Coordinates of C-alpha atoms and ligand atoms in Angstrom, one line a residue:
M1 CA 0.0 0.1 0.0
P2 CA 1.6 3.2 -1.1
E3 CA 2.5 5.6 1.8
A4 CA 3.9 9.0 1.5
L5 CA 5.6 11.5 3.9
A6 CA 5.6 15.3 3.6
H7 CA 6.8 18.1 5.8
P8 CA 5.0 21.5 6.5
N9 CA 6.8 24.6 5.5
I10 CA 7.0 28.1 6.8
A11 CA 6.6 30.9 4.3
L12 CA 9.2 33.7 4.4
V13 CA 7.3 35.7 1.8
K14 CA 3.7 34.9 2.4
Y15 CA 0.7 33.6 0.1
W16 CA -2.3 35.6 1.0
G17 CA -4.9 36.0 -1.6
K18 CA -6.2 34.0 -4.8
S19 CA -6.8 35.0 -8.2
D20 CA -9.0 31.9 -9.0
P21 CA -10.6 30.1 -5.9
E22 CA -12.1 27.4 -8.1
K23 CA -8.5 26.2 -9.4
N24 CA -6.9 27.5 -6.1
L25 CA -4.7 29.8 -7.9
P26 CA -2.6 32.2 -5.7
A27 CA -2.7 36.0 -6.8
A28 CA 1.1 36.2 -6.1
E29 CA 4.1 34.0 -5.8
S30 CA 5.5 33.1 -2.4
L31 CA 8.8 31.6 -0.8
S32 CA 9.2 29.2 2.0
L33 CA 11.5 26.8 3.9
T34 CA 10.4 23.2 4.4
L35 CA 10.7 22.0 8.0
A36 CA 12.4 18.6 8.8
S37 CA 11.1 17.8 12.3
L38 CA 7.3 18.1 11.6
F39 CA 5.6 15.7 9.1
T40 CA 2.5 14.1 7.9
R41 CA 2.4 10.3 6.8
T42 CA -0.5 9.3 4.6
S43 CA -1.4 6.0 3.1
V44 CA -3.9 5.4 0.3
E45 CA -5.2 2.0 -0.6
L46 CA -7.9 1.3 -3.3
R47 CA -10.9 -0.5 -1.9
D48 CA -14.1 -2.0 -3.7
Q49 CA -16.4 -0.1 -1.3
P50 CA -19.3 2.4 -2.1
T51 CA -17.5 5.5 -0.4
D52 CA -14.1 6.5 0.7
S53 CA -12.9 5.8 4.2
L54 CA -10.8 8.6 5.7
S55 CA -9.0 8.5 9.0
I56 CA -6.9 11.4 10.4
D57 CA -4.7 11.0 13.5
G58 CA -6.9 7.8 14.3
R59 CA -10.2 9.6 13.9
E60 CA -12.8 9.6 11.1
A61 CA -12.4 12.9 9.1
T62 CA -15.1 15.4 9.6
E63 CA -17.6 16.2 6.9
K64 CA -15.8 19.4 5.8
V65 CA -12.4 17.6 5.4
R66 CA -14.0 14.7 3.8
A67 CA -15.6 16.9 1.1
R68 CA -12.1 18.4 0.5
V69 CA -10.2 15.1 0.5
C70 CA -12.8 13.3 -1.8
R71 CA -12.8 16.3 -4.2
F72 CA -9.0 16.1 -4.3
L73 CA -9.0 12.4 -5.0
D74 CA -11.5 13.1 -7.9
L75 CA -8.8 15.3 -9.4
V76 CA -6.4 12.5 -9.3
A77 CA -8.5 9.7 -10.8
G78 CA -11.8 11.1 -11.9
P79 CA -15.1 11.0 -10.2
S80 CA -16.0 7.4 -11.1
R81 CA -12.6 6.2 -9.6
T82 CA -12.3 3.1 -7.4
R83 CA -12.9 4.4 -3.8
A84 CA -9.9 4.5 -1.3
A85 CA -8.9 4.0 2.3
M86 CA -6.8 6.8 3.5
H87 CA -5.1 7.1 6.8
S88 CA -3.1 10.1 7.8
T89 CA -1.1 10.9 10.9
T90 CA 1.0 13.8 11.9
N91 CA 3.5 14.2 14.6
F92 CA 2.4 17.9 15.4
R93 CA -1.2 18.6 14.6
M94 CA -3.0 17.2 17.6
S95 CA -0.6 18.7 20.1
S96 CA 0.2 22.1 18.6
G97 CA -2.7 23.7 16.6
L98 CA -0.3 24.2 13.8
A99 CA -1.9 24.4 10.4
S100 CA -1.2 21.2 8.6
S101 CA -2.8 21.5 5.2
A102 CA 0.6 22.0 3.3
S103 CA 2.0 18.7 4.5
A104 CA -1.4 17.0 4.4
F105 CA -2.1 17.7 0.7
A106 CA 1.6 17.2 -0.4
A107 CA 1.6 13.6 1.3
L108 CA -1.8 13.0 -0.1
A109 CA -0.8 13.9 -3.7
V110 CA 2.2 11.6 -3.6
A111 CA 0.3 8.7 -2.2
A112 CA -2.8 9.1 -4.1
C113 CA -0.8 9.2 -7.4
A114 CA 0.9 6.0 -6.5
A115 CA -2.3 4.2 -5.6
Y116 CA -4.1 5.2 -8.7
G117 CA -1.0 4.6 -10.9
K118 CA -0.6 8.1 -12.1
S119 CA 3.0 9.1 -12.8
L120 CA 3.6 12.9 -12.6
S121 CA 6.4 15.2 -12.8
L122 CA 7.5 17.1 -9.7
R123 CA 6.0 20.2 -11.3
E124 CA 2.6 18.4 -12.0
L125 CA 2.7 17.1 -8.5
S126 CA 3.1 20.5 -7.1
I127 CA 0.2 21.8 -9.3
L128 CA -1.9 18.9 -7.9
A129 CA -0.9 19.5 -4.3
R130 CA -1.8 23.3 -4.8
R131 CA -5.3 22.3 -5.9
G132 CA -5.7 20.8 -2.4
S133 CA -4.0 23.8 -0.6
G134 CA -1.9 26.6 -1.9
S135 CA 1.0 26.0 0.6
A136 CA 1.1 22.4 -0.1
A137 CA 2.5 23.2 -3.6
R138 CA 5.8 24.1 -1.8
S139 CA 5.9 21.1 0.5
I140 CA 6.6 18.9 -2.7
F141 CA 10.1 20.3 -2.6
G142 CA 12.8 20.5 0.2
E143 CA 14.6 23.4 1.7
F144 CA 13.9 26.9 0.2
V145 CA 11.2 26.7 -2.4
R146 CA 9.4 29.4 -4.4
V147 CA 5.9 29.4 -6.1
R148 CA 5.9 30.6 -9.6
I149 CA 3.0 31.8 -11.6
E150 CA 3.1 31.2 -15.4
Q151 CA 1.0 31.7 -18.4
T152 CA 0.6 28.4 -20.3
D153 CA -1.4 27.5 -23.5
Q154 CA -4.1 26.2 -21.0
G155 CA -4.2 29.5 -19.1
T156 CA -2.5 30.6 -15.8
E157 CA -0.8 27.9 -13.7
A158 CA 1.1 28.1 -10.5
F159 CA 3.7 25.6 -9.2
A160 CA 6.6 25.5 -6.8
E161 CA 10.3 24.8 -7.5
P162 CA 13.3 24.6 -5.4
I163 CA 15.6 27.7 -5.0
T164 CA 19.0 27.1 -6.2
G165 CA 22.2 28.9 -4.9
A166 CA 21.1 29.8 -1.4
T167 CA 24.3 29.9 0.7
I168 CA 22.6 30.5 4.2
E169 CA 21.2 27.8 6.4
L170 CA 18.2 28.7 8.5
H171 CA 16.6 26.7 11.3
A172 CA 13.2 27.5 12.9
A173 CA 12.1 27.8 16.5
I174 CA 8.3 27.5 16.5
A175 CA 6.6 29.1 19.6
L176 CA 3.3 27.7 20.2
V177 CA 0.6 30.1 21.8
G178 CA -2.7 29.0 23.1
A179 CA -5.5 30.6 21.0
S180 CA -8.4 32.2 23.1
E181 CA -10.9 31.6 20.3
K182 CA -11.3 29.6 17.2
E183 CA -9.2 31.0 14.3
I184 CA -10.5 32.0 11.0
G185 CA -9.0 29.4 8.6
S186 CA -6.5 30.8 5.9
T187 CA -8.8 30.0 3.0
E188 CA -11.7 32.0 4.4
G189 CA -9.4 34.6 5.9
M190 CA -7.5 35.5 2.7
E191 CA -10.8 35.6 0.7
H192 CA -12.5 37.9 3.1
T193 CA -9.2 40.1 3.0
R194 CA -9.2 40.2 -0.8
A195 CA -12.8 41.1 -0.9
T196 CA -12.8 43.8 1.7
S197 CA -9.2 45.1 2.6
P198 CA -8.3 48.4 1.1
Y199 CA -4.6 47.5 1.5
H200 CA -4.8 44.3 -0.6
E201 CA -3.4 45.6 -3.9
A202 CA -0.6 47.2 -2.0
W203 CA 0.0 43.9 -0.4
L204 CA 0.2 42.1 -3.7
R205 CA 2.7 44.7 -5.0
L206 CA 4.8 44.3 -1.9
V207 CA 5.2 40.5 -2.4
A208 CA 6.7 40.9 -5.8
R209 CA 9.4 43.1 -4.4
D210 CA 10.1 41.1 -1.4
L211 CA 10.5 37.9 -3.5
A212 CA 13.2 39.4 -5.7
R213 CA 15.1 40.8 -2.7
T214 CA 14.7 37.5 -0.6
E215 CA 16.3 35.4 -3.3
V216 CA 19.3 37.8 -3.5
A217 CA 19.6 37.8 0.4
L218 CA 19.5 34.0 0.4
R219 CA 22.3 33.8 -2.1
Q220 CA 24.5 36.4 -0.3
A221 CA 23.7 35.0 3.0
D222 CA 22.7 38.4 4.2
F223 CA 20.8 38.0 7.5
A224 CA 20.2 41.6 8.2
T225 CA 18.3 42.1 4.9
L226 CA 16.4 38.7 5.3
S227 CA 15.2 39.7 8.7
E228 CA 14.0 43.0 7.5
I229 CA 12.0 41.4 4.7
I230 CA 10.7 38.4 6.5
E231 CA 9.4 40.4 9.6
G232 CA 8.1 43.2 7.2
N233 CA 6.4 40.8 4.9
A234 CA 4.5 39.0 7.9
L235 CA 3.4 42.2 9.4
A236 CA 2.1 43.6 6.0
M237 CA 0.1 40.4 5.5
H238 CA -1.5 40.8 9.0
A239 CA -2.0 44.6 8.3
D240 CA -3.9 43.6 5.2
A241 CA -6.0 41.1 7.2
M242 CA -6.6 43.5 10.0
A243 CA -7.7 46.2 7.5
A244 CA -10.5 43.8 6.2
R245 CA -14.1 44.7 7.2
P246 CA -14.5 43.3 9.9
G247 CA -10.7 43.1 10.6
I248 CA -9.2 39.6 11.1
I249 CA -6.8 39.7 14.1
Y250 CA -4.7 36.5 14.5
F251 CA -2.5 37.8 17.3
E252 CA -2.9 36.9 20.9
P253 CA -1.1 39.0 23.6
A254 CA 1.8 36.5 23.7
T255 CA 2.3 37.0 19.9
L256 CA 3.3 40.6 20.6
L257 CA 5.5 39.5 23.6
L258 CA 7.2 37.1 21.2
I259 CA 7.8 39.7 18.5
R260 CA 9.4 42.1 21.1
R261 CA 11.5 39.3 22.5
I262 CA 12.8 38.2 19.1
R263 CA 13.7 41.9 18.4
E264 CA 15.5 42.1 21.7
L265 CA 17.5 38.8 20.9
R266 CA 18.5 40.4 17.6
A267 CA 19.6 43.6 19.3
S268 CA 21.7 41.5 21.7
G269 CA 23.6 39.9 18.7
L270 CA 21.6 36.8 17.7
D271 CA 20.6 36.4 14.1
A272 CA 16.8 35.8 14.7
A273 CA 13.8 37.2 12.7
F274 CA 10.0 36.4 13.2
T275 CA 7.3 35.3 11.0
I276 CA 3.5 34.6 11.8
D277 CA 1.0 32.7 9.7
A278 CA -2.8 32.8 10.1
G279 CA -2.7 32.2 13.8
P280 CA -1.2 33.3 17.0
N281 CA 2.1 31.2 16.8
V282 CA 5.3 32.8 16.2
V283 CA 8.2 31.2 14.2
A284 CA 11.8 32.5 14.6
L285 CA 14.1 31.9 11.8
A286 CA 17.7 31.6 13.2
R287 CA 21.2 30.4 12.4
P288 CA 21.5 26.6 13.0
D289 CA 24.1 27.1 15.9
Q290 CA 21.9 29.7 17.6
V291 CA 18.5 28.3 17.2
A292 CA 18.6 26.5 20.7
S293 CA 19.5 29.7 22.5
V294 CA 16.6 31.3 20.7
A295 CA 14.1 28.6 21.5
N296 CA 15.1 28.6 25.0
A297 CA 14.7 32.4 25.3
L298 CA 11.1 32.0 23.6
A299 CA 10.0 29.2 26.0
E300 CA 10.3 31.8 28.8
V301 CA 7.8 34.2 27.3
P302 CA 4.6 34.3 29.1
G303 CA 1.7 32.6 27.2
V304 CA 4.1 30.2 25.4
V305 CA 2.9 26.6 25.6
R306 CA 5.8 24.9 23.8
V307 CA 8.7 25.6 21.4
L308 CA 9.6 23.2 18.7
T309 CA 12.7 23.5 16.6
S310 CA 13.4 22.3 13.1
G311 CA 16.1 22.4 10.4
P312 CA 15.3 22.3 6.6
G313 CA 13.4 19.3 5.4
K314 CA 13.2 17.4 2.2
G315 CA 10.4 17.2 -0.3
A316 CA 7.4 14.9 -0.2
R317 CA 8.3 11.4 -1.0
L318 CA 7.0 7.7 -0.9
V319 CA 8.1 5.8 2.3
G320 CA 6.2 2.6 1.7
Ligands
LIG1 C1 -0.7 32.4 6.1 O1 -2.2 27.2 1.9 O2 -3.6 27.1 3.9 O3 0.1 30.2 5.9 O4 -4.7 27.4 -0.5 O5 -6.7 28.1 1.0 O6 -5.5 26.1 1.5 P1 -5.5 27.4 1.0 O7 -4.5 28.3 1.9 P2 -3.2 28.0 2.8 O8 -2.7 29.3 3.1 C2 -1.5 29.6 3.7 C3 -1.5 30.9 4.3 C4 -0.3 31.3 5.1 C5 0.9 31.9 4.3 C6 1.8 30.9 3.5 O9 1.9 29.7 4.1 O10 2.2 31.2 2.5

């Protein structure tokens, strides 16, 4: 039975806004780092049964997840396909509240293609994974990854590819913060932002500039420039979401304390920069030999539940 493993990724230049929700096309490109220590493992087995059976971390999938996964399997093998039994586990979702759609759809794309006998190129796999979740396009690849948007004969397409020539190694310290209320998911949050935020066009223009500058800074191992871009890009994404009507605020009090602490650490000489996805957790990017010190400092911040660390991970792959 085919089984695949994929890691989540953390975006240094964020994806926030779609140009086509039906095809799940992003409105702008993005850039990320794949994270080795977190993973999703997913197996897909074809079964002669009337409906798909889907278990996630040992529990039957909710109706919402079920609809999303069945639609995805239809993309792989068509609506009249043989049904499947899917089992998916993560080593982080249950305990951390971290978003898992990137590793989930990257692992599912690889396992489902193997189960249904579809042989895709990495680019095609990335496009497929993107149809499940935009950030999953990036988890097909390892280390630093960039999403590209291109015009093809069939129209606009978006896929990820690895970034070559980076000379800096970054590790991540992921500070988990307890949320006081249920978060607005990224799909819903970015659509609401696109529809109502007066800053959205400016956000999309900023992304193009930040992408070009990030690639140069990665090649030159220029941490000072990287930290300015990474923090500025994350704050601009949140400013865009906050300016929506009604505004979306993902931050908790501890989120702000973590931002302040990471800036203090940088002022004291450590190379650390923060980024924040669609939730209250804060991820510090740091040099490999400094990440433990950064993680220890973040663990002391009031409201932090746990700090995980990770180095760069590989792309999605079959493991069974
Ligand atoms: C804030 O990939 O979860 O993490 O395509 O609707 O599934 P969908 O969105 P998703 O959005 C990720 C948003 C983000 C930024 C990022 O990872 O680039």
